[in-house]
Amino acid sequence: MSQRNCLELQVPCVSRQPWSSKCLNVRTERETACGTDSAVLETTSYTQKFRFCVLMATDAVAQLADSLAKTQVTEGELSYKGQGRKFDNAQSVEEMVKEIQEFKGLQALRLEGNTYGVEAAQAIAKALETKSEFKYCYWSDMFTGRLRSEIPPALNSLGAALMTAGARLTVLDLSDNAFGPDGVKGIEKLLKSTACHTLQELRLNNCGMGIGGGKILAAALTECYKQSSAQGTPLGLKVFIAGRNRLENDGATALAQAFQLMGSLEEVHVPQNGINHPGVTALATAMQHNPQLRVLNLNDNTFTKKGAIAMAQALKHLRSVQVINFGDCLVRSEGAIAIAEAVTEGLPILKELNLSFGEITGEAALLVAQSVEGKATLEKLDLNGNCLGEEGCDALREVMDGLNMGDLLGSLSDDEGEPEDEDDEEEDEDDEEEDDEEEEEDGDVEEEEDSSVNQVSSPPSVPRPPDAASFLCFPSPDKLLKLGTKRALLFEQQVDVADAGKTAEAFLKISSVYNEDDEEVKSAVLDSIDAILRKAFASPSFQGYNFVSSLLVMLGLLKSEDKVKPVHVVPGHLQALEYVVRQDYFPQDHIAVLEAFMSR
């Protein structure tokens, strides 16, 4: 066969005429006529005649495939992506090294999808030492089948070469390398160097860093930020990806401190890292300091109520968020309500909200649905895999249809059904624990009272002066009235309104002595409640939805993960609640939440 890279294909027109000269000729770039060594096939069928002239050497096909594999996908890029080759030593990468050396203006090198030994990596590194324009490291999945001990020296050599070259990196992708904490040590010097002062994307997905690796990474990023800031060009990392790394709380907390320092993040992806509410809370605090954040993905970590509420509070400070993925994070109903409040109050360009598989009940899911009303950019709301039940799913679809957003609601095919009540045995155990705690508290108070009576300096005939703390421990109409005309001020001083849960508890204890037939007691109750709630809702930091959810938990209308024992509901609770919702300080949107639960 000829070495000429030629292909001539003649195809007759769609006509039943004898062989037509109106044919389509397709040739390669080196267009030539077919020679004597051509393979010619002539076929005659009735009035049609096909003539194919094919000339292409088998070695030319191999060269073409090789060329395509290494083609420059973008300007300045050399790619060996996905060839599945094994490079053990310097000899095995001779051709690659030569191409790197000869490539003028090399900016990006794709090594992913192959496996490189230490010697091979060192040879490649040597070729990179002169590439001062280098910016993009696409080096994921490049150590398959290698010993973990081989990876750090390989990474060290590649990093040292970039520093020697004076490169200024934009992207560093080392995902899917499973190098553990030692691998992070292999890029530690690089991350601290001037080569990373310009880094915008750091991708370390599925690297098995662990807590130790997370801490090393956090320290390196912090050092990079400090050094770059000292030079007047602070590190402006925009994208951070580190899913499936077993960071857990300590690793996440360490990284959160670095994120808070940088304040430049636009995308954060840390799914499947075994992070619980302490780590989630730390990340939430850090996110508040990254105002350009667009994507927040913490899928498959464990928020629970505490983490969800902290994250909801953070979202109130962010205006650019477009994608929230808290799927499979156990945000639960109380957390979902808090997130719904954040969505209602802000997030004007939200595109996607994922709260799937979070043990959210139907009522809370409806509040989430209502929160997306008016979000013109919304593309998807995912509440699949929660605890809505058949009626809850229908109600949710009805709400979304009413908002003309029915097509934006994701599938509900994996709904878990309405939650079942806890086992009686578990409830009894919880009741016993609560009773034990109450008995201890009662004992403490009685001991305090006994000690005050038995003191020689205090005559037994002198009664202990009334105070707000004593009333809140053991509420009674008589104690409330004995607090006198300054009772409202005393409650304001006693109740920590910064804590929504304690505020709700105080409200229920005061309202428990409400008596419609006793004007003096009734007035004292309403004045005291007014003082506490007006102060609470006047505070910008007061978490109103947390107050409402705590109230619902204590009234037994909402299940809490903290196994809070509901109070014994008396008419005073509901009458006082009916009063406060009519006051000007009580937010109107909170009334809808109460109504949704109270109507049950």
mmCIF file of N, CA, C and O in Angstrom, residues 20-91:
data_model
loop_
_atom_site.group_PDB
_atom_site.id
_atom_site.type_symbol
_atom_site.label_atom_id
_atom_site.label_comp_id
_atom_site.label_asym_id
_atom_site.label_seq_id
_atom_site.Cartn_x
_atom_site.Cartn_y
_atom_site.Cartn_z
ATOM 1 N N SER A 20 -23.334 8.483 -13.419
ATOM 2 C CA SER A 20 -23.393 9.931 -13.590
ATOM 3 C C SER A 20 -22.082 10.556 -13.186
ATOM 4 O O SER A 20 -21.397 10.098 -12.282
ATOM 5 N N SER A 21 -21.763 11.599 -13.881
ATOM 6 C CA SER A 21 -20.544 12.333 -13.534
ATOM 7 C C SER A 21 -20.774 13.262 -12.360
ATOM 8 O O SER A 21 -19.844 13.879 -11.855
ATOM 9 N N LYS A 22 -22.048 13.389 -11.971
ATOM 10 C CA LYS A 22 -22.351 14.245 -10.820
ATOM 11 C C LYS A 22 -22.100 13.436 -9.548
ATOM 12 O O LYS A 22 -22.995 12.812 -8.994
ATOM 13 N N CYS A 23 -20.891 13.431 -9.093
ATOM 14 C CA CYS A 23 -20.493 12.622 -7.946
ATOM 15 C C CYS A 23 -19.903 13.494 -6.855
ATOM 16 O O CYS A 23 -19.453 14.610 -7.109
ATOM 17 N N LEU A 24 -19.921 12.949 -5.649
ATOM 18 C CA LEU A 24 -19.310 13.624 -4.497
ATOM 19 C C LEU A 24 -17.920 13.063 -4.297
ATOM 20 O O LEU A 24 -17.729 11.873 -4.142
ATOM 21 N N ASN A 25 -16.917 13.945 -4.340
ATOM 22 C CA ASN A 25 -15.531 13.536 -4.142
ATOM 23 C C ASN A 25 -15.054 14.024 -2.784
ATOM 24 O O ASN A 25 -15.106 15.206 -2.484
ATOM 25 N N VAL A 26 -14.586 13.122 -1.938
ATOM 26 C CA VAL A 26 -14.062 13.484 -0.634
ATOM 27 C C VAL A 26 -12.601 13.084 -0.582
ATOM 28 O O VAL A 26 -12.260 11.938 -0.823
ATOM 29 N N ARG A 27 -11.716 14.060 -0.301
ATOM 30 C CA ARG A 27 -10.285 13.779 -0.244
ATOM 31 C C ARG A 27 -9.705 14.324 1.054
ATOM 32 O O ARG A 27 -10.272 15.207 1.679
ATOM 33 N N THR A 28 -8.588 13.808 1.418
ATOM 34 C CA THR A 28 -7.869 14.361 2.555
ATOM 35 C C THR A 28 -7.147 15.614 2.108
ATOM 36 O O THR A 28 -7.226 16.024 0.959
ATOM 37 N N GLU A 29 -6.398 16.205 3.070
ATOM 38 C CA GLU A 29 -5.735 17.467 2.772
ATOM 39 C C GLU A 29 -4.731 17.302 1.626
ATOM 40 O O GLU A 29 -4.605 18.166 0.774
ATOM 41 N N ARG A 30 -4.013 16.179 1.590
ATOM 42 C CA ARG A 30 -3.068 15.927 0.495
ATOM 43 C C ARG A 30 -3.819 15.203 -0.615
ATOM 44 O O ARG A 30 -3.852 13.988 -0.690
ATOM 45 N N GLU A 31 -4.498 15.958 -1.452
ATOM 46 C CA GLU A 31 -5.371 15.386 -2.470
ATOM 47 C C GLU A 31 -4.537 14.939 -3.663
ATOM 48 O O GLU A 31 -3.793 15.711 -4.249
ATOM 49 N N THR A 32 -4.652 13.665 -4.009
ATOM 50 C CA THR A 32 -3.905 13.114 -5.140
ATOM 51 C C THR A 32 -4.799 12.175 -5.921
ATOM 52 O O THR A 32 -5.850 11.747 -5.439
ATOM 53 N N ALA A 33 -4.349 11.832 -7.088
ATOM 54 C CA ALA A 33 -5.067 10.838 -7.887
ATOM 55 C C ALA A 33 -4.644 9.457 -7.443
ATOM 56 O O ALA A 33 -3.559 9.262 -6.917
ATOM 57 N N CYS A 34 -5.505 8.473 -7.669
ATOM 58 C CA CYS A 34 -5.187 7.104 -7.269
ATOM 59 C C CYS A 34 -4.140 6.527 -8.211
ATOM 60 O O CYS A 34 -4.203 6.710 -9.417
ATOM 61 N N GLY A 35 -3.185 5.804 -7.665
ATOM 62 C CA GLY A 35 -2.118 5.219 -8.467
ATOM 63 C C GLY A 35 -2.371 3.750 -8.752
ATOM 64 O O GLY A 35 -3.447 3.208 -8.504
ATOM 65 N N THR A 36 -1.334 3.084 -9.268
ATOM 66 C CA THR A 36 -1.481 1.685 -9.663
ATOM 67 C C THR A 36 -1.644 0.777 -8.464
ATOM 68 O O THR A 36 -2.125 -0.353 -8.599
ATOM 69 N N ASP A 37 -1.206 1.245 -7.231
ATOM 70 C CA ASP A 37 -1.313 0.395 -6.061
ATOM 71 C C ASP A 37 -2.611 0.611 -5.311
ATOM 72 O O ASP A 37 -2.764 0.218 -4.176
ATOM 73 N N SER A 38 -3.572 1.275 -5.959
ATOM 74 C CA SER A 38 -4.861 1.528 -5.336
ATOM 75 C C SER A 38 -5.696 0.259 -5.313
ATOM 76 O O SER A 38 -5.555 -0.619 -6.157
ATOM 77 N N ALA A 39 -6.586 0.211 -4.348
ATOM 78 C CA ALA A 39 -7.551 -0.883 -4.303
ATOM 79 C C ALA A 39 -8.803 -0.392 -4.990
ATOM 80 O O ALA A 39 -9.436 0.560 -4.540
ATOM 81 N N VAL A 40 -9.135 -0.991 -6.097
ATOM 82 C CA VAL A 40 -10.256 -0.500 -6.899
ATOM 83 C C VAL A 40 -11.352 -1.553 -6.909
ATOM 84 O O VAL A 40 -11.103 -2.729 -7.152
ATOM 85 N N LEU A 41 -12.542 -1.116 -6.631
ATOM 86 C CA LEU A 41 -13.685 -2.009 -6.636
ATOM 87 C C LEU A 41 -14.756 -1.439 -7.546
ATOM 88 O O LEU A 41 -15.190 -0.316 -7.348
ATOM 89 N N GLU A 42 -15.078 -2.172 -8.569
ATOM 90 C CA GLU A 42 -16.118 -1.695 -9.467
ATOM 91 C C GLU A 42 -17.317 -2.621 -9.327
ATOM 92 O O GLU A 42 -17.210 -3.839 -9.379
ATOM 93 N N THR A 43 -18.479 -2.051 -9.169
ATOM 94 C CA THR A 43 -19.686 -2.825 -9.010
ATOM 95 C C THR A 43 -20.756 -2.282 -9.942
ATOM 96 O O THR A 43 -20.995 -1.073 -9.975
ATOM 97 N N THR A 44 -21.369 -3.143 -10.688
ATOM 98 C CA THR A 44 -22.439 -2.726 -11.588
ATOM 99 C C THR A 44 -23.729 -3.395 -11.147
ATOM 100 O O THR A 44 -23.782 -4.592 -10.958
ATOM 101 N N SER A 45 -24.756 -2.609 -10.935
ATOM 102 C CA SER A 45 -26.059 -3.136 -10.532
ATOM 103 C C SER A 45 -27.127 -2.448 -11.345
ATOM 104 O O SER A 45 -27.431 -1.277 -11.113
ATOM 105 N N TYR A 46 -27.697 -3.179 -12.263
ATOM 106 C CA TYR A 46 -28.689 -2.640 -13.179
ATOM 107 C C TYR A 46 -28.132 -1.403 -13.842
ATOM 108 O O TYR A 46 -27.139 -1.444 -14.540
ATOM 109 N N THR A 47 -28.763 -0.212 -13.587
ATOM 110 C CA THR A 47 -28.327 1.001 -14.270
ATOM 111 C C THR A 47 -27.399 1.832 -13.413
ATOM 112 O O THR A 47 -27.074 2.956 -13.776
ATOM 113 N N GLN A 48 -27.025 1.321 -12.235
ATOM 114 C CA GLN A 48 -26.152 2.091 -11.345
ATOM 115 C C GLN A 48 -24.770 1.480 -11.334
ATOM 116 O O GLN A 48 -24.585 0.268 -11.459
ATOM 117 N N LYS A 49 -23.809 2.354 -11.212
ATOM 118 C CA LYS A 49 -22.428 1.883 -11.200
ATOM 119 C C LYS A 49 -21.671 2.620 -10.100
ATOM 120 O O LYS A 49 -21.725 3.845 -10.021
ATOM 121 N N PHE A 50 -21.056 1.872 -9.189
ATOM 122 C CA PHE A 50 -20.299 2.471 -8.096
ATOM 123 C C PHE A 50 -18.831 2.191 -8.307
ATOM 124 O O PHE A 50 -18.449 1.100 -8.683
ATOM 125 N N ARG A 51 -18.088 3.210 -8.085
ATOM 126 C CA ARG A 51 -16.648 3.023 -8.178
ATOM 127 C C ARG A 51 -15.977 3.623 -6.953
ATOM 128 O O ARG A 51 -16.133 4.809 -6.673
ATOM 129 N N PHE A 52 -15.327 2.816 -6.132
ATOM 130 C CA PHE A 52 -14.629 3.297 -4.949
ATOM 131 C C PHE A 52 -13.136 3.173 -5.177
ATOM 132 O O PHE A 52 -12.658 2.147 -5.605
ATOM 133 N N CYS A 53 -12.484 4.257 -4.873
ATOM 134 C CA CYS A 53 -11.025 4.230 -4.930
ATOM 135 C C CYS A 53 -10.490 4.546 -3.552
ATOM 136 O O CYS A 53 -10.695 5.643 -3.056
ATOM 137 N N VAL A 54 -9.908 3.578 -2.925
ATOM 138 C CA VAL A 54 -9.452 3.769 -1.556
ATOM 139 C C VAL A 54 -7.942 3.642 -1.492
ATOM 140 O O VAL A 54 -7.386 2.691 -2.015
ATOM 141 N N LEU A 55 -7.338 4.658 -0.848
ATOM 142 C CA LEU A 55 -5.895 4.577 -0.677
ATOM 143 C C LEU A 55 -5.549 5.132 0.697
ATOM 144 O O LEU A 55 -5.637 6.318 0.913
ATOM 145 N N MET A 56 -5.254 4.251 1.629
ATOM 146 C CA MET A 56 -4.823 4.725 2.947
ATOM 147 C C MET A 56 -4.019 3.642 3.616
ATOM 148 O O MET A 56 -4.489 2.511 3.747
ATOM 149 N N ALA A 57 -2.836 3.966 3.993
ATOM 150 C CA ALA A 57 -1.964 2.988 4.622
ATOM 151 C C ALA A 57 -2.389 2.745 6.063
ATOM 152 O O ALA A 57 -2.871 3.641 6.741
ATOM 153 N N THR A 58 -2.201 1.544 6.565
ATOM 154 C CA THR A 58 -2.573 1.218 7.938
ATOM 155 C C THR A 58 -1.739 1.996 8.946
ATOM 156 O O THR A 58 -2.241 2.390 10.005
ATOM 157 N N ASP A 59 -0.480 2.227 8.614
ATOM 158 C CA ASP A 59 0.344 3.003 9.550
ATOM 159 C C ASP A 59 -0.092 4.459 9.592
ATOM 160 O O ASP A 59 0.073 5.152 10.596
ATOM 161 N N ALA A 60 -0.701 4.940 8.509
ATOM 162 C CA ALA A 60 -1.213 6.313 8.487
ATOM 163 C C ALA A 60 -2.401 6.443 9.427
ATOM 164 O O ALA A 60 -2.598 7.475 10.087
ATOM 165 N N VAL A 61 -3.237 5.374 9.507
ATOM 166 C CA VAL A 61 -4.378 5.383 10.432
ATOM 167 C C VAL A 61 -3.881 5.485 11.872
ATOM 168 O O VAL A 61 -4.412 6.242 12.687
ATOM 169 N N ALA A 62 -2.842 4.724 12.193
ATOM 170 C CA ALA A 62 -2.275 4.756 13.543
ATOM 171 C C ALA A 62 -1.728 6.134 13.881
ATOM 172 O O ALA A 62 -1.917 6.644 14.980
ATOM 173 N N GLN A 63 -1.054 6.752 12.906
ATOM 174 C CA GLN A 63 -0.503 8.091 13.109
ATOM 175 C C GLN A 63 -1.620 9.102 13.339
ATOM 176 O O GLN A 63 -1.508 9.997 14.173
ATOM 177 N N LEU A 64 -2.715 8.934 12.581
ATOM 178 C CA LEU A 64 -3.846 9.860 12.722
ATOM 179 C C LEU A 64 -4.464 9.744 14.108
ATOM 180 O O LEU A 64 -4.766 10.749 14.761
ATOM 181 N N ALA A 65 -4.661 8.508 14.598
ATOM 182 C CA ALA A 65 -5.234 8.295 15.925
ATOM 183 C C ALA A 65 -4.352 8.904 17.004
ATOM 184 O O ALA A 65 -4.827 9.534 17.947
ATOM 185 N N ASP A 66 -3.044 8.697 16.852
ATOM 186 C CA ASP A 66 -2.099 9.250 17.827
ATOM 187 C C ASP A 66 -2.124 10.764 17.818
ATOM 188 O O ASP A 66 -2.071 11.419 18.853
ATOM 189 N N SER A 67 -2.222 11.321 16.615
ATOM 190 C CA SER A 67 -2.270 12.776 16.483
ATOM 191 C C SER A 67 -3.521 13.353 17.115
ATOM 192 O O SER A 67 -3.484 14.380 17.784
ATOM 193 N N LEU A 68 -4.649 12.662 16.907
ATOM 194 C CA LEU A 68 -5.903 13.142 17.482
ATOM 195 C C LEU A 68 -5.869 13.094 19.004
ATOM 196 O O LEU A 68 -6.407 13.980 19.677
ATOM 197 N N ALA A 69 -5.235 12.072 19.551
ATOM 198 C CA ALA A 69 -5.151 11.932 21.006
ATOM 199 C C ALA A 69 -4.368 13.063 21.637
ATOM 200 O O ALA A 69 -4.621 13.467 22.760
ATOM 201 N N LYS A 70 -3.406 13.588 20.902
ATOM 202 C CA LYS A 70 -2.547 14.638 21.440
ATOM 203 C C LYS A 70 -2.886 16.016 20.889
ATOM 204 O O LYS A 70 -2.128 16.955 21.038
ATOM 205 N N THR A 71 -4.044 16.094 20.253
ATOM 206 C CA THR A 71 -4.403 17.358 19.616
ATOM 207 C C THR A 71 -4.567 18.477 20.633
ATOM 208 O O THR A 71 -4.937 18.229 21.777
ATOM 209 N N GLN A 72 -4.330 19.677 20.237
ATOM 210 C CA GLN A 72 -4.485 20.827 21.110
ATOM 211 C C GLN A 72 -5.964 21.192 21.178
ATOM 212 O O GLN A 72 -6.530 21.729 20.241
ATOM 213 N N VAL A 73 -6.602 20.862 22.339
ATOM 214 C CA VAL A 73 -8.024 21.134 22.493
ATOM 215 C C VAL A 73 -8.284 22.623 22.557
ATOM 216 O O VAL A 73 -9.244 23.133 22.014
ATOM 217 N N THR A 74 -7.439 23.319 23.247
ATOM 218 C CA THR A 74 -7.515 24.773 23.287
ATOM 219 C C THR A 74 -6.128 25.311 22.982
ATOM 220 O O THR A 74 -5.140 24.591 22.983
ATOM 221 N N GLU A 75 -6.062 26.580 22.749
ATOM 222 C CA GLU A 75 -4.781 27.193 22.421
ATOM 223 C C GLU A 75 -3.791 26.995 23.571
ATOM 224 O O GLU A 75 -4.099 27.250 24.728
ATOM 225 N N GLY A 76 -2.622 26.527 23.249
ATOM 226 C CA GLY A 76 -1.588 26.341 24.256
ATOM 227 C C GLY A 76 -1.738 25.086 25.075
ATOM 228 O O GLY A 76 -1.079 24.940 26.108
ATOM 229 N N GLU A 77 -2.576 24.133 24.649
ATOM 230 C CA GLU A 77 -2.813 22.927 25.432
ATOM 231 C C GLU A 77 -2.276 21.686 24.729
ATOM 232 O O GLU A 77 -2.482 21.481 23.538
ATOM 233 N N LEU A 78 -1.606 20.842 25.492
ATOM 234 C CA LEU A 78 -1.113 19.566 25.007
ATOM 235 C C LEU A 78 -1.782 18.475 25.830
ATOM 236 O O LEU A 78 -1.727 18.493 27.061
ATOM 237 N N SER A 79 -2.440 17.534 25.162
ATOM 238 C CA SER A 79 -3.258 16.560 25.869
ATOM 239 C C SER A 79 -2.848 15.122 25.582
ATOM 240 O O SER A 79 -2.659 14.730 24.428
ATOM 241 N N TYR A 80 -2.736 14.357 26.674
ATOM 242 C CA TYR A 80 -2.539 12.913 26.600
ATOM 243 C C TYR A 80 -3.675 12.229 27.367
ATOM 244 O O TYR A 80 -3.536 11.107 27.862
ATOM 245 N N LYS A 81 -4.770 12.899 27.443
ATOM 246 C CA LYS A 81 -5.906 12.489 28.269
ATOM 247 C C LYS A 81 -6.480 11.138 27.837
ATOM 248 O O LYS A 81 -6.709 10.878 26.668
ATOM 249 N N GLY A 82 -6.719 10.288 28.847
ATOM 250 C CA GLY A 82 -7.483 9.075 28.645
ATOM 251 C C GLY A 82 -6.873 8.024 27.750
ATOM 252 O O GLY A 82 -7.594 7.197 27.181
ATOM 253 N N GLN A 83 -5.579 8.003 27.613
ATOM 254 C CA GLN A 83 -4.953 6.995 26.754
ATOM 255 C C GLN A 83 -4.774 5.657 27.471
ATOM 256 O O GLN A 83 -4.491 4.638 26.841
ATOM 257 N N GLY A 84 -4.915 5.655 28.788
ATOM 258 C CA GLY A 84 -4.802 4.416 29.546
ATOM 259 C C GLY A 84 -3.432 3.788 29.480
ATOM 260 O O GLY A 84 -3.288 2.564 29.591
ATOM 261 N N ARG A 85 -2.411 4.604 29.330
ATOM 262 C CA ARG A 85 -1.046 4.087 29.193
ATOM 263 C C ARG A 85 -0.310 4.089 30.539
ATOM 264 O O ARG A 85 -0.636 4.859 31.448
ATOM 265 N N LYS A 86 0.698 3.247 30.629
ATOM 266 C CA LYS A 86 1.494 3.136 31.850
ATOM 267 C C LYS A 86 2.909 3.615 31.565
ATOM 268 O O LYS A 86 3.616 3.064 30.727
ATOM 269 N N PHE A 87 3.293 4.670 32.276
ATOM 270 C CA PHE A 87 4.618 5.252 32.097
ATOM 271 C C PHE A 87 5.417 5.017 33.383
ATOM 272 O O PHE A 87 5.157 5.655 34.402
ATOM 273 N N ASP A 88 6.376 4.116 33.314
ATOM 274 C CA ASP A 88 7.114 3.744 34.526
ATOM 275 C C ASP A 88 8.419 4.502 34.708
ATOM 276 O O ASP A 88 8.821 4.800 35.832
ATOM 277 N N ASN A 89 9.100 4.811 33.595
ATOM 278 C CA ASN A 89 10.437 5.405 33.698
ATOM 279 C C ASN A 89 10.624 6.512 32.670
ATOM 280 O O ASN A 89 9.726 6.811 31.880
ATOM 281 N N ALA A 90 11.829 7.076 32.666
ATOM 282 C CA ALA A 90 12.115 8.194 31.760
ATOM 283 C C ALA A 90 12.023 7.774 30.296
ATOM 284 O O ALA A 90 11.571 8.544 29.446
ATOM 285 N N GLN A 91 12.445 6.565 30.006
ATOM 286 C CA GLN A 91 12.420 6.087 28.620
ATOM 287 C C GLN A 91 10.993 6.015 28.075
ATOM 288 O O GLN A 91 10.747 6.315 26.911
#
